[in-house]
Amino acid sequence: MKVLVIGGGGREHTLVWKIAQSPKVEKVLVSPGNAGTALIADNLSYRPSEIEALGKVARDRDVDLVVVGPEGPLASGIVDYFDGLGIPAFGPSREAAQIESSKAFSRNLMEKYGIPCPRGSIFSSHSEAHEYLKRQQPPIVIKADGLAGGKGTIIADSVMEASRALSDIMEKKVLGSAGDKVIIDEYVTGREVSLIAFTDGKTVSPMLPACDYKKTWDGDLGPNTGGMGSYSPPGFFPAELAEKATNTVLLPAIRAMAKEGFPCKGVLYAGLMVVDGELLTLEFNARFGDPETQVVLPLLKTDLVDILLAVVQGNLDELDVEWSRDVCVGVVMASGGYPGSYQTGFPIDGLDKVDRDSLVFQAGTRLGDDGRVYTDGGRVLTVVSTGKDIAGARARVYANLSRIDFEGCHYRKDIALREIG
Ligand code: GLY
């Protein structure tokens, strides 16, 4: 089989790495990929938004299966496009991808089908949103409706801050049409977990749960990022809670989407808050998480390609998906200045010093003409180690990370620390 993975981040490097292990796969293509994927796959030069060019190359290269990483092309209907070409693609249709691409859509679905979520209201008028806002107690959660690259959720500590955010989103349109509507949610506190499931639109097969670290600095301080690290599985989210989340969140969502006429095939990602043993759904995504994928897929024992095919063919219920009992910790190394402005083009040293039983999933990297790997993005790479317990995996991941260096690099030192603290 030939498999084409679309995307170029750490998530896609992990997918390529896992897919390449399948005895069914003779070749993996990735577009655009990065310096890490270039070692195990053929990197192509198309961006994920170049859907027609990707379709053409998939046809020319006789690709048997396409796996889409990022949300943008899914929201644009890339899976429908490949379906039209007769090339199986793993991921949701454009309609089903709205569970992620429109927060108003997913809130309406959750309310209609009784899926637990924080109280909130949807607004398409700035003045009505503003009037409502003035009656709320801070902190206040404001969410832009559309895709905003991780910048769409603001937690405001005062009505004035919330009002400014609302004006930026709805009047100044700082997020473009993603801010045509907003959702104003009650603020809830608890422990956050990502429960991501494979689904063929009828059956869900949850992966191991994972926690990600969105803030830049230790202690959950600083601005939001795309994710600075992750670990799996969290001790505070035992199998019973995962089962409860499957029965009260994932399965109801899948059944609701099928009933509404847009079954969700691919991945359903529930961002959950655990509050006193109860679950609230903060968000749904329709794709693999990043950096959660980097710590979850190394624990998958079943051939990933068998799962991807079962999803595409609609017989996921016939497959027994097996997971390791080990744990996994991943730490992201980022460019100096990230998530603000940063420079790229610095050589990365020490990649060859990483132990054979640890992994480096690259993201913002490129291969130089001199054969060296250079930084090429904000999140540069994730170092990943597994172990029998979090303390061991953590110790290994940081020992390996300390051997890698590039100018200005920064990383969090407290990933998974709360599990052993
Ligand atoms: N880790 C958060 C996300 O993938 O959306």
Coordinates of C-alpha atoms and ligand atoms in Angstrom, one line a residue:
M1 CA 0.0 0.0 0.0
K2 CA 1.0 3.6 -0.5
V3 CA -0.2 6.1 2.1
L4 CA -0.2 9.9 1.8
V5 CA -0.2 11.8 5.1
I6 CA -1.1 15.5 4.8
G7 CA 0.5 18.0 7.1
G8 CA 4.0 18.8 8.4
G9 CA 3.9 19.0 12.3
G10 CA 4.9 16.7 15.1
R11 CA 1.5 15.0 14.9
E12 CA 2.1 14.2 11.2
H13 CA 5.6 12.9 11.9
T14 CA 4.2 10.6 14.5
L15 CA 1.5 9.4 12.1
V16 CA 4.1 8.8 9.4
W17 CA 6.4 6.9 11.9
K18 CA 3.5 4.6 13.0
I19 CA 2.1 4.0 9.5
A20 CA 5.6 3.2 8.2
Q21 CA 5.8 0.3 10.7
S22 CA 2.8 -1.5 9.1
P23 CA 3.8 -4.6 7.1
K24 CA 0.9 -3.6 4.7
V25 CA 2.7 -0.3 3.7
E26 CA 5.4 -0.2 1.1
K27 CA 5.7 3.6 0.8
V28 CA 4.6 6.6 2.9
L29 CA 4.3 10.0 1.2
V30 CA 3.9 13.2 3.3
S31 CA 3.1 16.7 2.2
P32 CA 4.8 18.9 3.2
G33 CA 6.4 16.9 6.0
N34 CA 9.6 18.1 7.7
A35 CA 13.2 17.1 8.1
G36 CA 12.2 14.2 10.4
T37 CA 9.6 12.7 8.0
A38 CA 12.2 13.0 5.2
L39 CA 14.1 10.1 6.9
I40 CA 11.2 7.6 6.6
A41 CA 8.9 8.9 3.9
D42 CA 8.9 10.9 0.6
N43 CA 8.3 14.5 1.4
L44 CA 6.2 16.3 -1.2
S45 CA 6.1 20.1 -1.6
Y46 CA 2.3 20.9 -1.4
R47 CA 0.7 22.7 1.5
P48 CA -2.3 21.1 3.1
S49 CA -4.5 23.9 1.6
E50 CA -3.5 22.9 -2.0
I51 CA -6.2 20.3 -2.2
E52 CA -6.4 19.9 -6.0
A53 CA -2.6 19.5 -6.3
L54 CA -2.7 16.9 -3.5
G55 CA -5.4 15.1 -5.4
K56 CA -3.4 15.1 -8.6
V57 CA -0.2 13.8 -6.9
A58 CA -2.2 11.1 -5.0
R59 CA -3.6 9.9 -8.4
D60 CA -0.3 10.1 -10.2
R61 CA 1.5 8.2 -7.4
D62 CA -1.3 5.5 -7.0
V63 CA -1.9 6.4 -3.4
D64 CA -4.2 3.9 -1.7
L65 CA -5.1 5.8 1.4
V66 CA -4.9 9.5 2.5
V67 CA -4.6 10.5 6.1
V68 CA -5.3 14.2 6.9
G69 CA -3.7 15.8 9.9
P70 CA -4.7 19.5 10.2
E71 CA -8.2 20.9 10.7
G72 CA -8.0 23.5 7.9
P73 CA -8.3 21.2 4.9
L74 CA -10.9 19.0 6.7
A75 CA -13.1 22.1 7.2
S76 CA -12.5 22.9 3.5
G77 CA -13.8 19.5 2.4
I78 CA -10.6 17.7 1.5
V79 CA -12.1 14.3 2.4
D80 CA -15.1 14.9 0.1
Y81 CA -12.7 15.9 -2.7
F82 CA -10.7 12.7 -2.3
D83 CA -14.0 10.7 -2.2
G84 CA -14.9 12.3 -5.5
L85 CA -11.6 11.1 -6.9
G86 CA -12.3 7.6 -5.6
I87 CA -9.2 7.7 -3.3
P88 CA -10.1 6.5 0.3
A89 CA -9.3 9.3 2.8
F90 CA -9.2 9.0 6.6
G91 CA -11.1 12.0 8.1
P92 CA -14.5 13.6 8.3
S93 CA -16.5 15.1 5.5
R94 CA -16.7 19.0 5.4
E95 CA -20.2 18.8 7.0
A96 CA -19.0 16.5 9.9
A97 CA -15.9 18.6 10.4
Q98 CA -18.2 21.4 11.5
I99 CA -18.1 19.8 14.9
E100 CA -14.7 21.5 15.2
S101 CA -14.9 24.3 12.6
S102 CA -18.0 25.9 14.2
K103 CA -18.3 26.1 18.0
A104 CA -21.9 27.3 17.6
F105 CA -22.6 24.1 15.6
S106 CA -21.1 21.9 18.2
R107 CA -22.8 23.7 21.1
N108 CA -26.2 23.4 19.4
L109 CA -25.5 19.6 18.9
M110 CA -24.5 19.2 22.5
E111 CA -27.6 21.0 23.8
K112 CA -30.0 19.2 21.4
Y113 CA -28.6 15.7 22.4
G114 CA -27.9 16.3 26.1
I115 CA -24.2 16.1 25.9
P116 CA -22.8 17.7 29.1
C117 CA -21.1 21.0 28.6
P118 CA -20.7 24.3 30.4
R119 CA -23.6 26.7 30.2
G120 CA -23.3 29.2 27.5
S121 CA -25.0 31.3 24.8
I122 CA -24.3 32.0 21.1
F123 CA -24.4 35.5 19.7
S124 CA -24.2 36.9 16.1
S125 CA -24.8 40.5 17.2
H126 CA -22.1 42.4 19.0
S127 CA -24.5 44.6 20.9
E128 CA -26.5 41.6 22.2
A129 CA -23.3 39.8 23.2
H130 CA -22.1 42.9 25.0
E131 CA -25.4 43.3 26.9
Y132 CA -25.2 39.7 28.0
L133 CA -21.6 40.1 29.0
K134 CA -22.3 42.9 31.4
R135 CA -24.5 40.6 33.4
Q136 CA -21.8 37.8 33.8
Q137 CA -19.4 37.2 36.7
P138 CA -15.7 37.0 35.7
P139 CA -13.8 35.0 34.7
I140 CA -15.7 34.9 31.4
V141 CA -15.0 32.6 28.5
I142 CA -15.3 34.0 25.0
K143 CA -15.0 31.7 22.1
A144 CA -14.9 32.7 18.4
D145 CA -17.1 30.4 16.4
G146 CA -14.7 29.5 13.6
L147 CA -11.2 28.1 13.3
A148 CA -8.7 30.5 14.8
G149 CA -5.5 28.5 15.1
G150 CA -5.7 28.2 18.8
K151 CA -6.3 31.9 19.3
G152 CA -10.1 31.7 19.4
T153 CA -10.7 31.2 23.2
I154 CA -10.2 34.0 25.6
I155 CA -10.6 33.7 29.4
A156 CA -11.2 37.2 30.6
D157 CA -10.7 38.2 34.3
S158 CA -12.9 41.2 34.2
V159 CA -15.9 42.4 32.2
M160 CA -13.7 45.2 30.7
E161 CA -11.2 42.6 29.4
A162 CA -14.1 40.5 28.1
S163 CA -15.6 43.5 26.4
R164 CA -12.3 44.3 24.7
A165 CA -12.0 40.8 23.5
L166 CA -15.5 40.8 22.2
S167 CA -14.9 44.0 20.3
D168 CA -11.7 42.7 18.8
I169 CA -13.4 39.5 17.6
M170 CA -16.8 40.8 16.5
E171 CA -16.1 44.5 15.5
K172 CA -12.4 44.7 14.5
K173 CA -12.6 41.1 13.1
V174 CA -9.1 40.3 14.3
L175 CA -9.9 36.6 13.6
G176 CA -11.7 37.3 10.3
S177 CA -14.9 35.5 9.7
A178 CA -14.1 33.1 12.5
G179 CA -15.5 35.9 14.7
D180 CA -18.9 36.3 12.9
K181 CA -20.4 34.6 15.9
V182 CA -19.2 34.1 19.5
I183 CA -20.1 31.8 22.3
I184 CA -19.9 33.1 25.8
D185 CA -19.5 30.2 28.3
E186 CA -19.5 30.0 32.0
Y187 CA -16.0 29.4 33.4
V188 CA -15.4 26.0 34.9
T189 CA -12.4 24.7 36.8
G190 CA -11.3 21.1 37.1
R191 CA -8.7 18.9 35.4
E192 CA -8.6 18.9 31.6
V193 CA -8.1 15.8 29.6
S194 CA -8.2 15.0 25.9
L195 CA -10.1 11.8 25.0
I196 CA -9.6 11.1 21.3
A197 CA -11.4 8.2 19.6
F198 CA -11.2 6.5 16.2
T199 CA -14.7 6.3 14.8
D200 CA -16.3 5.0 11.6
G201 CA -19.5 7.0 12.3
K202 CA -21.2 4.1 14.2
T203 CA -18.6 2.7 16.6
V204 CA -16.1 4.6 18.7
S205 CA -12.7 3.2 19.8
P206 CA -11.2 5.6 22.3
M207 CA -7.4 6.0 22.4
L208 CA -5.6 6.3 25.7
P209 CA -6.4 9.7 27.4
A210 CA -3.8 12.4 27.4
C211 CA -3.2 15.8 29.0
D212 CA -1.6 18.6 27.1
Y213 CA 0.1 21.8 28.4
K214 CA -1.2 24.8 26.5
K215 CA 0.6 27.6 28.3
T216 CA 4.2 28.7 27.5
W217 CA 5.8 28.6 30.9
D218 CA 6.1 26.3 33.9
G219 CA 3.2 26.5 36.3
D220 CA 0.8 27.1 33.4
L221 CA 1.9 30.7 33.1
G222 CA 2.2 32.9 30.0
P223 CA 0.4 33.0 26.7
N224 CA -1.4 30.0 25.0
T225 CA 0.6 28.0 22.5
G226 CA -0.2 25.1 20.2
G227 CA 0.9 22.8 23.1
M228 CA 4.2 22.5 25.0
G229 CA 4.0 18.9 26.0
S230 CA 1.8 16.0 26.9
Y231 CA 1.6 12.8 28.7
S232 CA -0.6 9.7 28.7
P233 CA -2.5 8.3 30.5
P234 CA -3.2 10.7 33.4
G235 CA -3.7 9.1 36.8
F236 CA -6.7 11.3 37.5
F237 CA -8.6 9.8 34.5
P238 CA -9.0 6.1 35.2
A239 CA -10.6 3.6 32.9
E240 CA -14.0 4.1 34.6
L241 CA -14.0 7.8 33.8
A242 CA -12.9 7.0 30.2
E243 CA -15.8 4.6 29.9
K244 CA -18.2 7.2 31.3
A245 CA -16.9 9.8 28.8
T246 CA -17.3 7.3 26.0
N247 CA -20.9 6.6 27.0
T248 CA -22.0 10.2 27.8
V249 CA -19.9 12.2 25.4
L250 CA -18.3 10.4 22.5
L251 CA -21.0 7.9 21.6
P252 CA -23.9 10.4 22.0
A253 CA -22.0 12.8 19.7
I254 CA -21.4 10.1 17.1
R255 CA -25.0 9.0 17.1
A256 CA -26.2 12.5 17.0
M257 CA -24.1 13.3 14.0
A258 CA -25.3 10.2 12.2
K259 CA -28.9 11.0 13.0
E260 CA -28.5 14.6 11.7
G261 CA -27.2 13.1 8.4
F262 CA -23.5 13.8 8.6
P263 CA -21.8 10.8 10.2
C264 CA -18.3 11.5 11.6
K265 CA -15.6 9.2 10.2
G266 CA -12.0 9.5 11.3
V267 CA -11.3 10.9 14.7
L268 CA -13.5 12.5 17.3
Y269 CA -11.5 14.4 19.9
A270 CA -13.3 15.5 23.1
G271 CA -11.6 18.2 25.2
L272 CA -13.1 17.4 28.7
M273 CA -13.1 19.0 32.1
V274 CA -13.3 16.7 35.0
V275 CA -15.2 18.5 37.8
D276 CA -15.7 16.5 41.0
G277 CA -15.9 13.3 39.1
E278 CA -18.4 14.7 36.6
L279 CA -17.5 15.5 33.0
L280 CA -18.1 18.6 30.9
T281 CA -17.2 18.9 27.2
L282 CA -15.2 22.0 26.5
E283 CA -14.7 21.3 22.8
F284 CA -14.8 18.8 20.1
N285 CA -12.2 18.5 17.4
A286 CA -12.4 16.2 14.3
R287 CA -8.7 15.3 14.0
F288 CA -5.8 13.9 16.0
G289 CA -4.5 16.2 18.8
D290 CA -1.1 17.8 18.7
P291 CA 1.0 17.1 20.9
E292 CA -1.3 14.4 22.3
T293 CA -0.7 12.2 19.2
Q294 CA 3.0 12.2 19.9
V295 CA 2.4 10.5 23.3
V296 CA -0.6 8.3 22.5
L297 CA 0.5 6.5 19.3
P298 CA 3.7 5.2 20.8
L299 CA 1.4 3.2 23.2
L300 CA -0.7 1.7 20.4
K301 CA 0.0 -2.0 19.9
T302 CA -2.4 -2.6 17.0
D303 CA -1.3 -1.9 13.4
L304 CA -2.5 1.7 12.9
V305 CA -3.2 1.0 9.2
D306 CA -5.6 -1.7 10.2
I307 CA -7.5 0.8 12.3
L308 CA -7.4 3.5 9.5
L309 CA -8.8 1.0 7.0
A310 CA -11.5 -0.2 9.4
V311 CA -12.6 3.4 9.9
V312 CA -12.7 4.1 6.1
Q313 CA -14.5 0.8 5.4
G314 CA -16.9 1.2 8.2
N315 CA -16.1 -2.0 10.1
L316 CA -14.4 -0.7 13.2
D317 CA -16.6 -2.9 15.4
E318 CA -14.8 -5.9 14.1
L319 CA -11.3 -4.8 15.2
D320 CA -9.8 -5.3 18.7
V321 CA -7.6 -2.3 19.3
E322 CA -4.8 -3.0 21.9
W323 CA -2.9 -0.5 24.0
S324 CA 0.3 -0.9 26.0
R325 CA 0.1 -0.6 29.7
D326 CA 3.2 1.7 29.7
V327 CA 3.0 5.5 30.0
C328 CA 4.5 8.1 27.7
V329 CA 5.7 11.7 28.2
G330 CA 6.5 14.2 25.5
V331 CA 8.2 17.6 25.8
V332 CA 8.1 20.2 23.1
M333 CA 11.2 22.3 22.3
A334 CA 10.3 25.7 20.8
S335 CA 12.0 28.6 19.1
G336 CA 13.0 31.5 21.3
G337 CA 10.1 34.0 21.4
Y338 CA 7.4 31.5 20.5
P339 CA 4.4 31.8 20.7
G340 CA 5.3 35.5 19.9
S341 CA 7.6 36.4 17.0
Y342 CA 10.7 34.2 16.6
Q343 CA 13.6 33.6 14.3
T344 CA 14.3 30.4 12.4
G345 CA 17.2 28.9 10.5
F346 CA 19.3 27.8 13.5
P347 CA 21.1 24.4 13.3
I348 CA 19.8 21.8 15.7
D349 CA 22.6 19.9 17.5
G350 CA 22.4 16.6 19.3
L351 CA 19.7 14.7 17.4
D352 CA 22.1 11.8 17.0
K353 CA 22.7 11.7 20.8
V354 CA 19.1 10.6 21.6
D355 CA 18.8 7.1 23.1
R356 CA 17.4 4.4 20.8
D357 CA 14.4 3.8 23.1
S358 CA 13.4 7.5 23.0
L359 CA 11.8 9.3 20.1
V360 CA 12.1 12.7 18.5
F361 CA 9.1 13.9 16.5
Q362 CA 10.0 16.9 14.4
A363 CA 7.7 19.8 13.5
G364 CA 9.2 23.1 12.5
T365 CA 12.4 21.8 10.9
R366 CA 13.9 21.6 7.5
L367 CA 16.9 19.8 6.0
G368 CA 19.7 22.2 4.9
D369 CA 21.7 21.7 1.7
D370 CA 24.6 20.8 4.0
G371 CA 22.6 17.8 5.4
R372 CA 22.1 19.4 8.8
V373 CA 18.6 19.9 10.4
Y374 CA 17.6 23.6 10.9
T375 CA 14.8 25.2 12.9
D376 CA 11.9 26.3 10.7
G377 CA 8.9 27.0 12.9
G378 CA 7.7 27.9 16.4
R379 CA 7.3 24.4 17.8
V380 CA 10.4 22.7 16.6
L381 CA 10.2 19.1 17.9
T382 CA 8.8 16.9 20.6
V383 CA 11.1 14.5 22.6
V384 CA 9.1 11.4 23.7
S385 CA 9.9 8.6 26.1
T386 CA 7.9 5.7 27.4
G387 CA 8.3 3.8 30.6
K388 CA 6.6 1.7 33.2
D389 CA 5.7 4.8 35.2
I390 CA 5.6 8.6 34.8
A391 CA 8.7 9.2 36.9
G392 CA 10.8 6.9 34.8
A393 CA 9.5 8.2 31.5
R394 CA 9.9 11.8 32.7
A395 CA 13.5 11.3 33.7
R396 CA 14.3 9.7 30.4
V397 CA 12.6 12.4 28.3
Y398 CA 14.4 15.2 30.1
A399 CA 17.8 13.4 30.0
N400 CA 17.4 13.0 26.2
L401 CA 16.1 16.5 25.7
S402 CA 19.2 18.0 27.4
R403 CA 21.4 16.6 24.6
I404 CA 19.5 18.5 21.9
D405 CA 20.2 22.2 21.4
F406 CA 19.5 25.1 19.1
E407 CA 19.9 28.8 19.6
G408 CA 17.2 30.3 21.8
C409 CA 15.3 27.1 22.4
H410 CA 12.9 26.9 25.3
Y411 CA 10.8 24.2 26.8
R412 CA 8.7 23.5 29.9
K413 CA 10.3 21.7 32.8
D414 CA 7.1 20.6 34.5
I415 CA 5.5 18.3 31.9
A416 CA 3.8 15.5 33.8
L417 CA 5.3 16.7 37.1
R418 CA 1.9 16.8 38.8
E419 CA 1.6 13.0 38.4
I420 CA 4.6 12.5 40.7
G421 CA 4.6 15.7 42.8
Ligands
GLY1 N1 -3.7 19.8 21.9 C1 -4.8 20.6 21.5 C2 -5.3 20.3 20.1 O1 -4.7 19.5 19.4 O2 -6.2 21.0 19.7

